[in-house]
mmCIF file of C-alpha atoms in Angstrom:
data_model
loop_
_atom_site.group_PDB
_atom_site.id
_atom_site.type_symbol
_atom_site.label_atom_id
_atom_site.label_comp_id
_atom_site.label_asym_id
_atom_site.label_seq_id
_atom_site.Cartn_x
_atom_site.Cartn_y
_atom_site.Cartn_z
ATOM 1 C CA MET A 12 0.000 0.000 0.000
ATOM 2 C CA ALA A 13 1.433 3.360 -1.042
ATOM 3 C CA SER A 14 1.381 6.339 1.333
ATOM 4 C CA LEU A 15 1.698 10.025 0.540
ATOM 5 C CA CYS A 16 1.552 12.968 2.952
ATOM 6 C CA ARG A 17 1.396 16.561 1.719
ATOM 7 C CA ALA A 18 1.335 19.801 3.729
ATOM 8 C CA TYR A 19 -0.844 22.773 2.774
ATOM 9 C CA THR A 20 -0.943 26.325 4.080
ATOM 10 C CA SER A 21 -4.733 26.536 4.300
ATOM 11 C CA GLU A 22 -7.758 24.379 4.882
ATOM 12 C CA GLN A 23 -9.164 25.417 1.488
ATOM 13 C CA HIS A 24 -6.072 24.155 -0.375
ATOM 14 C CA ALA A 25 -6.160 20.862 1.528
ATOM 15 C CA HIS A 26 -9.856 20.318 0.802
ATOM 16 C CA ALA A 27 -9.259 21.091 -2.877
ATOM 17 C CA ALA A 28 -6.570 18.367 -2.874
ATOM 18 C CA VAL A 29 -9.039 15.957 -1.254
ATOM 19 C CA GLU A 30 -11.616 16.740 -3.954
ATOM 20 C CA ARG A 31 -8.998 16.014 -6.639
ATOM 21 C CA LEU A 32 -8.157 12.692 -4.962
ATOM 22 C CA LEU A 33 -11.795 11.629 -4.687
ATOM 23 C CA SER A 34 -12.463 12.697 -8.297
ATOM 24 C CA ALA A 35 -9.516 10.561 -9.424
ATOM 25 C CA GLY A 36 -11.188 7.491 -7.932
ATOM 26 C CA ILE A 37 -9.267 7.163 -4.688
ATOM 27 C CA ALA A 38 -11.594 5.813 -2.007
ATOM 28 C CA GLY A 39 -12.636 8.249 0.701
ATOM 29 C CA ALA A 40 -11.539 5.713 3.319
ATOM 30 C CA ASP A 41 -7.959 6.101 2.013
ATOM 31 C CA VAL A 42 -7.842 9.883 2.616
ATOM 32 C CA GLN A 43 -7.348 11.747 5.902
ATOM 33 C CA VAL A 44 -6.933 15.463 6.618
ATOM 34 C CA LEU A 45 -4.960 16.421 9.739
ATOM 35 C CA MET A 46 -5.381 19.966 11.036
ATOM 36 C CA GLY A 47 -4.101 21.898 14.003
ATOM 37 C CA GLU A 48 -4.499 25.390 15.364
ATOM 38 C CA THR A 49 -1.804 27.903 16.091
ATOM 39 C CA ALA A 50 -1.699 29.623 19.455
ATOM 40 C CA HIS A 51 -3.370 33.005 19.109
ATOM 41 C CA ASP A 52 -2.653 36.230 20.957
ATOM 42 C CA SER A 53 -5.957 37.886 21.797
ATOM 43 C CA ARG A 54 -4.264 41.288 21.460
ATOM 44 C CA ASP A 55 -4.159 40.677 17.692
ATOM 45 C CA ALA A 56 -7.929 40.166 17.420
ATOM 46 C CA PRO A 57 -10.153 43.006 16.208
ATOM 47 C CA VAL A 58 -11.804 44.910 19.024
ATOM 48 C CA GLY A 59 -15.368 46.123 18.709
ATOM 49 C CA SER A 60 -16.328 49.751 18.977
ATOM 50 C CA TYR A 61 -19.389 51.910 18.439
ATOM 51 C CA ALA A 62 -18.795 52.702 14.765
ATOM 52 C CA GLY A 63 -16.615 49.835 13.522
ATOM 53 C CA THR A 64 -13.671 47.837 14.741
ATOM 54 C CA THR A 65 -10.155 48.685 15.748
ATOM 55 C CA THR A 66 -7.098 46.807 17.019
ATOM 56 C CA ALA A 67 -5.732 46.505 20.530
ATOM 57 C CA ASP A 68 -2.970 48.949 19.525
ATOM 58 C CA GLY A 69 -5.516 51.616 18.615
ATOM 59 C CA GLU A 70 -7.755 51.056 21.604
ATOM 60 C CA VAL A 71 -7.073 53.347 24.536
ATOM 61 C CA VAL A 72 -8.012 51.941 27.927
ATOM 62 C CA GLY A 73 -8.483 54.086 30.973
ATOM 63 C CA SER A 74 -7.280 53.172 34.423
ATOM 64 C CA TYR A 75 -8.374 54.047 37.898
ATOM 65 C CA ALA A 76 -6.740 57.328 38.957
ATOM 66 C CA GLY A 77 -4.065 57.099 36.272
ATOM 67 C CA ALA A 78 -3.245 57.850 32.687
ATOM 68 C CA ALA A 79 -4.871 55.991 29.822
ATOM 69 C CA HIS A 80 -2.796 53.296 28.103
ATOM 70 C CA SER A 81 -2.894 51.012 25.063
ATOM 71 C CA GLY A 82 -5.132 47.956 25.101
ATOM 72 C CA ARG A 83 -2.079 45.994 23.956
ATOM 73 C CA GLU A 84 -0.178 46.654 27.188
ATOM 74 C CA ALA A 85 0.105 43.777 29.608
ATOM 75 C CA MET A 86 -2.328 43.424 32.470
ATOM 76 C CA GLY A 87 0.172 41.681 34.738
ATOM 77 C CA ALA A 88 1.534 38.171 35.009
ATOM 78 C CA PHE A 89 2.293 35.528 37.554
ATOM 79 C CA ALA A 90 5.876 35.091 36.399
ATOM 80 C CA GLY A 91 8.057 36.778 33.799
ATOM 81 C CA ASP A 92 7.638 39.848 31.649
ATOM 82 C CA ALA A 93 3.937 40.211 30.888
ATOM 83 C CA ASP A 94 4.565 42.340 27.786
ATOM 84 C CA ALA A 95 6.677 39.537 26.247
ATOM 85 C CA GLN A 96 4.001 36.880 26.782
ATOM 86 C CA ARG A 97 0.970 36.285 24.601
ATOM 87 C CA ARG A 98 -2.441 37.056 26.004
ATOM 88 C CA GLY A 99 -4.766 34.070 25.987
ATOM 89 C CA ASP A 100 -8.527 34.003 25.817
ATOM 90 C CA PHE A 101 -11.444 31.651 26.343
ATOM 91 C CA SER A 102 -10.985 29.997 22.939
ATOM 92 C CA ASP A 103 -7.450 28.808 23.706
ATOM 93 C CA GLY A 104 -7.013 25.138 23.083
ATOM 94 C CA ASP A 105 -4.277 22.889 21.809
ATOM 95 C CA ARG A 106 -6.446 20.933 19.418
ATOM 96 C CA GLU A 107 -5.698 18.837 16.371
ATOM 97 C CA THR A 108 -8.344 17.126 14.271
ATOM 98 C CA VAL A 109 -8.424 14.229 11.835
ATOM 99 C CA THR A 110 -11.059 14.272 9.102
ATOM 100 C CA THR A 111 -11.980 11.016 7.382
ATOM 101 C CA TYR A 112 -14.223 10.431 4.369
ATOM 102 C CA ASN A 113 -15.491 6.849 4.840
ATOM 103 C CA ALA A 114 -18.477 6.005 2.618
ATOM 104 C CA ASP A 115 -18.446 9.611 1.348
ATOM 105 C CA VAL A 116 -19.344 10.866 4.845
ATOM 106 C CA LYS A 117 -17.035 13.511 6.280
ATOM 107 C CA ARG A 118 -16.236 12.786 9.941
ATOM 108 C CA VAL A 119 -14.054 14.998 12.157
ATOM 109 C CA ARG A 120 -12.529 13.781 15.415
ATOM 110 C CA ILE A 121 -10.043 15.178 17.930
ATOM 111 C CA ALA A 122 -6.623 13.505 18.035
ATOM 112 C CA SER A 123 -3.773 13.624 20.539
ATOM 113 C CA HIS A 124 -0.183 14.488 19.616
ATOM 114 C CA HIS A 125 0.827 10.884 20.313
ATOM 115 C CA ASN A 126 -1.918 9.461 18.087
ATOM 116 C CA LEU A 127 -1.040 11.843 15.242
ATOM 117 C CA ARG A 128 2.627 10.922 15.384
ATOM 118 C CA LYS A 129 1.745 7.211 15.530
ATOM 119 C CA MET A 130 -0.670 7.576 12.603
ATOM 120 C CA LEU A 131 2.069 9.149 10.474
ATOM 121 C CA VAL A 132 4.692 6.560 11.479
ATOM 122 C CA ASP A 133 2.223 3.733 10.785
ATOM 123 C CA ALA A 134 1.654 5.259 7.336
ATOM 124 C CA GLY A 135 5.365 4.864 6.590
ATOM 125 C CA LEU A 136 6.921 8.198 7.607
ATOM 126 C CA ASP A 137 10.104 8.045 9.667
ATOM 127 C CA GLU A 138 9.999 9.208 13.291
ATOM 128 C CA ALA A 139 11.761 12.561 12.645
ATOM 129 C CA THR A 140 9.468 13.447 9.736
ATOM 130 C CA ALA A 141 6.371 12.484 11.720
ATOM 131 C CA LYS A 142 7.511 14.653 14.631
ATOM 132 C CA ALA A 143 8.202 17.588 12.276
ATOM 133 C CA ASP A 144 4.791 17.162 10.633
ATOM 134 C CA VAL A 145 3.003 17.207 14.007
ATOM 135 C CA GLU A 146 4.933 20.391 14.854
ATOM 136 C CA ALA A 147 3.851 21.857 11.498
ATOM 137 C CA LEU A 148 0.235 21.277 12.563
ATOM 138 C CA HIS A 149 0.882 23.522 15.585
ATOM 139 C CA ASN A 150 2.058 26.220 13.187
ATOM 140 C CA GLY A 151 -1.145 26.171 11.165
ATOM 141 C CA ARG A 152 -0.272 23.708 8.410
ATOM 142 C CA VAL A 153 -2.851 21.211 7.134
ATOM 143 C CA LEU A 154 -1.737 17.699 6.159
ATOM 144 C CA VAL A 155 -3.418 15.407 3.650
ATOM 145 C CA LEU A 156 -2.494 11.756 4.226
ATOM 146 C CA VAL A 157 -3.326 9.195 1.539
ATOM 147 C CA GLN A 158 -2.871 5.437 1.949
ATOM 148 C CA SER A 159 -4.041 3.605 -1.147
ATOM 149 C CA ALA A 160 -3.512 0.481 -3.215
ATOM 150 C CA MET A 161 -3.039 2.854 -6.151
ATOM 151 C CA GLY A 162 0.585 3.516 -7.159
ATOM 152 C CA LEU A 163 2.512 6.379 -5.575
ATOM 153 C CA ASP A 164 2.926 8.174 -8.923
ATOM 154 C CA GLU A 165 -0.811 7.957 -9.570
ATOM 155 C CA ILE A 166 -1.606 9.346 -6.106
ATOM 156 C CA ALA A 167 0.895 12.189 -6.586
ATOM 157 C CA ALA A 168 -0.604 13.038 -9.993
ATOM 158 C CA ALA A 169 -4.115 13.057 -8.544
ATOM 159 C CA ILE A 170 -3.295 15.192 -5.505
ATOM 160 C CA ASP A 171 -1.299 17.704 -7.544
ATOM 161 C CA GLY A 172 -4.011 18.014 -10.158
#
């Protein structure tokens, strides 16, 4: 069984590759999409206002009996320099997903780092490559993993379009 793993910079590009694979006759059960989320800094998110949105840099926040300051400034920290640390929010989560396409039904499930690495090693990737690919998921990459009885050249031609 041939295995091919490709990294994409966006979910849209990965899903387009999946569509090409399925259109080429590769079974949905042979295709998996692995996605992760990067850690976000809530100071980079748009901030609402009365007549539009702004950024944390542009938002001026008052303080009790003191001068106003930027919304990007740190609010304090338990340890270390608060300005050098990212600011988390309620949507923080270290979450990776695996999407399968069995019987033409898209199914998404949560996967652990260990299970992702094992899945990639079981597909034929070496340990170092599997570890690097799991790290790439943390940086926002999307992986398409194909394990098929079809030849490797045929899979590569299908996924590349």
